[in-house]
Amino acid sequence: MKHVSILYLLLPLLLFANGTTVEQLFSVQTLKVQKELSFHSKKNYGYVVADEARVYSIAPRFGGFVEKIYADKIYTYVKKGTPLVSVYSPEVYKAKEEYINSYNYTKKRASTNNGMLHSAKLKLELLGVSQKEIKELLSTKKVSKNTTIYAPVSGYIFKKNITHGSAFNAKNELYEIVNLDEVWVETKVFEDDIAWLKNTDDFSISVKSSTKTYKASSKLLYPELNPKDATLTLRLRVKNSEKELFPGMYANVISQDKKQEYLTLPTNAVMRKDGKYYVFVVGEYEGEYDPLEVSVKPLNSHKYIITDGLNAGDEVVANALFMMDSDAQINGLY
């Protein structure tokens, strides 16, 4: 194998060095290929999106008219059980009267057959009247013309489709409430990363607006490839108890595989040329260094994993660029 002589490389420097000794110029630092127990990490970019299972549509099963709006601003945070709006519905009003009439009839007759009363109550429940209002109705024996719709869950109002005095039909969406106690982070990954993701369960997520690092509790790779950019979507579930993550936020996603033993070298010890990677191995004689093609892949921003070409304990030059020689390149040595 051809080799590079350190004397040949440094001879021009000797001619122009002022007060520099040969011993100083010949001081080439080397290091040994090491086995290292570490993890392999990758960085991707993604966005925070709402968990579809935590999006609630407030769409009454009856038609009516808006009487009073309590939650009147979009993006307001409401707690579960908070009144959203008071409405008048002829259908619900009639069902309330039927329930009270059934109760009075059953009580007057001292009947043990409560089938009619049960059916009247069930009708109110199926219409979506709250248990709180049904109990109040039975307690006061007074039929209120208005019915209150309460928040079924805590969350932010993302949609509000009513105004004071507006009419609505059954199934019309009045509000959309989004619970952000848990969110998704969706990131794009390449097809080549599918095998990598099978052995990866550690995901660290960060956003610009917070110093906190979030951990994903589960992952799901969507089984659909985007043909435009040849990527798949990876979905990560993230707990958001402090409500610092909001849909649309830009996120950094660092993934790590399980710790493994790798052969590693610092990135400075490896030189890339014409799409190939080289190191300079300590030669047979002092001051000689042989260029050697190796196969590598990044471990992190500071180190390469050596996948082929070297063994543990092999000694190489610590700074490969230092060994570059224009004449050697011309002659095709590396």
C-alpha positions as CSV (number, residue, x, y, z in Angstrom):
1,M,0.0,0.0,0.0
2,K,1.2,3.5,-0.8
3,H,1.9,5.7,2.1
4,V,2.2,9.4,2.9
5,S,5.6,10.6,4.3
6,I,5.3,13.2,7.0
7,L,8.6,14.6,5.9
8,Y,7.3,15.1,2.4
9,L,4.2,16.9,3.8
10,L,6.1,19.2,6.1
11,L,9.2,20.0,3.9
12,P,7.7,23.3,2.6
13,L,7.0,24.4,6.1
14,L,10.6,23.7,7.1
15,L,11.8,26.1,4.5
16,F,9.8,29.0,5.8
17,A,9.4,28.3,9.5
18,N,11.1,31.0,11.6
19,G,12.7,29.4,14.7
20,T,10.5,26.2,14.4
21,T,12.3,23.0,15.1
22,V,11.9,19.8,13.1
23,E,10.7,18.0,16.3
24,Q,7.9,20.5,16.7
25,L,6.8,20.1,13.0
26,F,6.8,16.3,13.3
27,S,4.5,16.3,16.2
28,V,1.5,14.5,14.6
29,Q,-1.2,13.5,17.1
30,T,-2.7,10.1,16.8
31,L,-5.5,8.2,18.5
32,K,-6.9,4.7,18.6
33,V,-10.2,3.4,17.4
34,Q,-12.3,2.8,20.5
35,K,-15.3,0.7,21.4
36,E,-17.9,3.0,23.0
37,L,-21.2,2.1,24.6
38,S,-23.5,4.8,23.3
39,F,-26.7,5.6,21.5
40,H,-27.3,6.8,18.1
41,S,-29.4,10.0,17.8
42,K,-31.3,11.8,15.0
43,K,-32.9,15.2,14.8
44,N,-36.2,15.8,13.0
45,Y,-38.6,18.7,12.9
46,G,-42.3,18.7,13.5
47,Y,-45.5,20.5,14.6
48,V,-47.7,20.3,17.6
49,V,-51.3,19.2,16.7
50,A,-54.4,18.6,18.7
51,D,-55.2,15.0,19.7
52,E,-58.3,14.1,17.7
53,A,-59.7,12.0,20.5
54,R,-59.7,15.2,22.7
55,V,-61.7,17.3,20.3
56,Y,-65.3,17.7,21.3
57,S,-68.2,19.0,19.2
58,I,-71.1,20.6,21.0
59,A,-73.9,19.8,18.7
60,P,-77.4,19.6,20.4
61,R,-79.8,16.8,19.4
62,F,-82.6,19.4,19.2
63,G,-83.2,22.7,17.5
64,G,-83.9,26.0,19.2
65,F,-82.9,29.6,19.8
66,V,-80.0,31.2,21.7
67,E,-81.2,33.0,24.9
68,K,-78.0,33.8,26.7
69,I,-74.3,33.1,25.9
70,Y,-72.0,32.4,28.9
71,A,-68.9,31.4,26.9
72,D,-68.8,34.2,24.4
73,K,-65.2,34.4,23.4
74,I,-63.2,32.1,21.2
75,Y,-60.1,30.4,22.7
76,T,-61.5,30.9,26.2
77,Y,-60.5,28.1,28.6
78,V,-63.5,26.4,30.2
79,K,-63.7,23.7,32.9
80,K,-65.8,20.6,32.7
81,G,-69.4,21.5,33.8
82,T,-69.1,25.2,33.0
83,P,-72.3,26.6,31.5
84,L,-71.8,27.5,27.8
85,V,-75.1,28.8,26.6
86,S,-78.8,28.9,27.6
87,V,-81.3,28.1,24.8
88,Y,-85.0,27.8,24.3
89,S,-86.2,24.6,22.5
90,P,-89.9,23.9,22.0
91,E,-89.0,20.2,21.8
92,V,-87.2,20.1,25.1
93,Y,-89.8,22.3,26.8
94,K,-92.5,19.8,25.8
95,A,-90.4,16.9,27.0
96,K,-90.0,18.7,30.4
97,E,-93.7,19.1,30.7
98,E,-94.3,15.4,29.9
99,Y,-91.8,14.4,32.6
100,I,-93.5,16.6,35.3
101,N,-97.0,15.4,34.2
102,S,-95.8,11.8,34.4
103,Y,-94.4,12.3,37.9
104,N,-97.6,13.9,39.1
105,Y,-99.7,11.2,37.6
106,T,-97.6,8.4,39.1
107,K,-97.6,10.1,42.5
108,K,-101.3,10.8,42.5
109,R,-102.2,7.2,41.7
110,A,-99.6,5.9,44.1
111,S,-98.6,3.5,41.4
112,T,-95.6,1.3,41.6
113,N,-95.4,1.1,37.9
114,N,-93.0,3.8,37.0
115,G,-92.6,2.8,33.3
116,M,-94.2,6.0,32.0
117,L,-92.1,8.2,34.3
118,H,-88.9,6.3,33.3
119,S,-89.7,6.8,29.6
120,A,-90.3,10.5,30.1
121,K,-86.9,10.9,31.9
122,L,-85.2,8.8,29.3
123,K,-86.5,11.1,26.6
124,L,-84.9,14.1,28.3
125,E,-81.6,12.2,28.7
126,L,-81.6,11.2,25.0
127,L,-82.2,14.9,24.0
128,G,-79.0,15.7,25.9
129,V,-80.6,17.5,28.9
130,S,-78.1,17.5,31.8
131,Q,-78.7,15.4,34.9
132,K,-78.3,18.6,36.9
133,E,-81.3,20.1,35.2
134,I,-83.4,17.0,35.4
135,K,-82.9,16.8,39.1
136,E,-83.7,20.5,39.5
137,L,-86.9,20.0,37.5
138,L,-88.1,17.2,39.7
139,S,-87.1,19.2,42.8
140,T,-88.9,22.4,42.0
141,K,-91.7,21.0,39.9
142,K,-91.4,24.1,37.7
143,V,-90.8,23.8,34.0
144,S,-88.2,26.4,32.8
145,K,-88.5,27.4,29.2
146,N,-84.7,27.6,28.9
147,T,-82.2,24.8,28.9
148,T,-78.5,25.2,29.7
149,I,-75.8,23.4,27.8
150,Y,-72.7,22.7,29.8
151,A,-69.1,21.9,28.8
152,P,-68.6,18.1,28.7
153,V,-64.9,18.5,29.2
154,S,-62.2,21.0,30.2
155,G,-60.5,22.7,27.3
156,Y,-60.2,25.6,25.0
157,I,-63.0,26.9,22.8
158,F,-61.6,26.6,19.3
159,K,-64.9,27.3,17.5
160,K,-68.0,29.3,18.4
161,N,-70.8,29.3,15.8
162,I,-73.6,31.2,17.6
163,T,-74.5,34.8,18.4
164,H,-77.1,36.3,20.8
165,G,-80.6,35.4,19.5
166,S,-79.4,33.1,16.7
167,A,-81.4,30.0,15.8
168,F,-80.0,26.6,15.3
169,N,-81.2,23.2,14.1
170,A,-80.5,19.8,15.6
171,K,-77.0,18.6,14.8
172,N,-75.6,22.1,14.3
173,E,-72.3,22.6,15.9
174,L,-72.5,25.4,18.5
175,Y,-69.0,25.0,19.9
176,E,-65.8,23.0,19.5
177,I,-63.8,22.4,22.6
178,V,-60.2,21.0,22.4
179,N,-58.6,19.5,25.5
180,L,-54.8,20.0,25.4
181,D,-53.8,17.9,28.5
182,E,-52.2,15.6,25.9
183,V,-51.2,16.6,22.4
184,W,-49.6,15.0,19.3
185,V,-46.3,16.0,17.7
186,E,-46.2,15.0,14.1
187,T,-42.8,14.8,12.3
188,K,-41.7,13.8,8.9
189,V,-39.3,10.8,8.5
190,F,-37.8,9.2,5.5
191,E,-38.4,5.7,4.3
192,D,-34.9,4.7,5.2
193,D,-35.7,5.5,8.9
194,I,-38.4,2.8,9.2
195,A,-35.9,0.2,10.4
196,W,-34.4,2.8,12.8
197,L,-37.7,3.6,14.3
198,K,-38.5,0.0,15.2
199,N,-35.6,0.1,17.8
200,T,-36.3,3.6,19.0
201,D,-38.5,4.5,21.9
202,D,-36.7,7.5,23.3
203,F,-38.0,10.8,21.9
204,S,-37.1,14.2,23.3
205,I,-39.2,17.2,22.2
206,S,-38.5,20.9,22.6
207,V,-40.1,24.2,21.5
208,K,-38.8,27.7,21.3
209,S,-41.3,29.1,23.8
210,S,-40.3,26.7,26.7
211,T,-37.1,25.5,28.3
212,K,-38.7,22.2,29.2
213,T,-37.9,19.0,27.4
214,Y,-40.9,16.8,26.8
215,K,-40.9,13.0,26.5
216,A,-43.2,11.1,24.2
217,S,-45.3,8.4,25.8
218,S,-46.1,6.5,22.6
219,K,-45.5,6.6,18.9
220,L,-47.4,5.7,15.7
221,L,-46.1,5.6,12.2
222,Y,-48.8,6.5,9.7
223,P,-48.9,3.7,7.0
224,E,-48.9,6.1,4.1
225,L,-46.0,7.5,2.2
226,N,-46.1,11.0,0.8
227,P,-44.9,10.5,-2.9
228,K,-44.0,14.2,-3.2
229,D,-41.1,14.1,-0.7
230,A,-40.9,10.4,0.0
231,T,-41.6,10.8,3.7
232,L,-43.9,9.2,6.3
233,T,-45.5,10.9,9.3
234,L,-44.5,9.9,12.7
235,R,-47.0,10.8,15.5
236,L,-45.8,11.1,19.1
237,R,-48.1,11.5,22.1
238,V,-46.9,14.1,24.6
239,K,-48.3,15.0,28.0
240,N,-49.1,18.8,28.3
241,S,-50.2,19.2,31.9
242,E,-48.8,22.7,32.1
243,K,-50.6,23.8,28.9
244,E,-47.4,25.2,27.3
245,L,-47.8,23.3,24.0
246,F,-50.3,24.6,21.5
247,P,-51.4,23.4,18.0
248,G,-49.2,24.8,15.3
249,M,-46.0,25.2,17.4
250,Y,-42.8,24.2,15.7
251,A,-41.0,21.4,17.5
252,N,-37.5,19.8,17.5
253,V,-37.6,16.1,17.9
254,I,-34.4,14.2,19.0
255,S,-34.7,10.4,18.8
256,Q,-32.3,7.9,20.4
257,D,-32.0,4.2,19.9
258,K,-31.0,1.8,22.7
259,K,-27.4,1.9,23.9
260,Q,-25.1,-0.3,21.8
261,E,-21.4,-0.8,21.4
262,Y,-19.9,1.0,18.5
263,L,-16.5,1.5,17.0
264,T,-16.0,5.3,17.0
265,L,-13.7,8.1,15.9
266,P,-13.9,11.8,16.3
267,T,-15.2,13.6,13.1
268,N,-11.8,15.4,12.8
269,A,-10.1,12.0,12.3
270,V,-12.1,11.3,9.2
271,M,-11.9,13.1,5.8
272,R,-14.5,13.1,3.1
273,K,-13.6,13.3,-0.5
274,D,-15.6,12.5,-3.7
275,G,-18.4,11.0,-1.6
276,K,-16.0,8.6,0.2
277,Y,-14.5,8.7,3.7
278,Y,-10.8,8.2,4.6
279,V,-8.5,8.0,7.6
280,F,-4.8,8.0,7.9
281,V,-3.5,4.8,9.6
282,V,-0.1,4.8,11.3
283,G,2.3,3.1,8.9
284,E,5.0,0.6,9.3
285,Y,7.7,3.1,9.7
286,E,7.9,6.2,11.9
287,G,6.5,9.3,10.1
288,E,4.5,7.3,7.6
289,Y,0.7,7.3,7.4
290,D,-1.4,5.2,5.0
291,P,-4.7,6.6,3.7
292,L,-7.5,4.0,4.1
293,E,-11.0,4.1,2.9
294,V,-13.6,3.4,5.6
295,S,-17.4,3.2,5.9
296,V,-18.9,5.5,8.5
297,K,-22.2,6.9,9.7
298,P,-22.8,9.8,12.1
299,L,-23.2,8.9,15.8
300,N,-23.7,12.6,16.8
301,S,-22.2,15.9,15.7
302,H,-18.8,15.0,17.2
303,K,-18.3,11.4,16.3
304,Y,-18.6,8.8,13.5
305,I,-19.5,5.2,13.9
306,I,-16.9,3.1,11.9
307,T,-18.9,0.3,10.2
308,D,-16.1,-1.1,8.0
309,G,-12.4,-0.8,7.5
310,L,-11.0,-0.5,11.0
311,N,-10.8,-2.6,14.2
312,A,-10.7,-1.6,17.8
313,G,-7.1,-0.5,18.7
314,D,-6.1,0.6,15.2
315,E,-4.1,3.9,15.4
316,V,-5.0,6.8,13.1
317,V,-4.1,10.5,12.7
318,A,-6.3,12.6,14.9
319,N,-6.7,15.4,12.3
320,A,-7.1,13.9,8.8
321,L,-7.2,17.2,7.0
322,F,-3.7,17.9,8.3
323,M,-2.5,15.0,6.2
324,M,-4.0,16.2,2.9
325,D,-1.3,16.5,0.3
326,S,-2.2,17.9,-3.2
327,D,0.4,15.8,-5.0
328,A,-1.0,12.6,-3.3
329,Q,-4.5,13.6,-4.5
330,I,-3.4,14.1,-8.0
331,N,-1.8,10.7,-8.0
332,G,-5.0,9.1,-6.8
333,L,-3.8,8.0,-3.4
334,Y,-7.1,9.1,-1.8
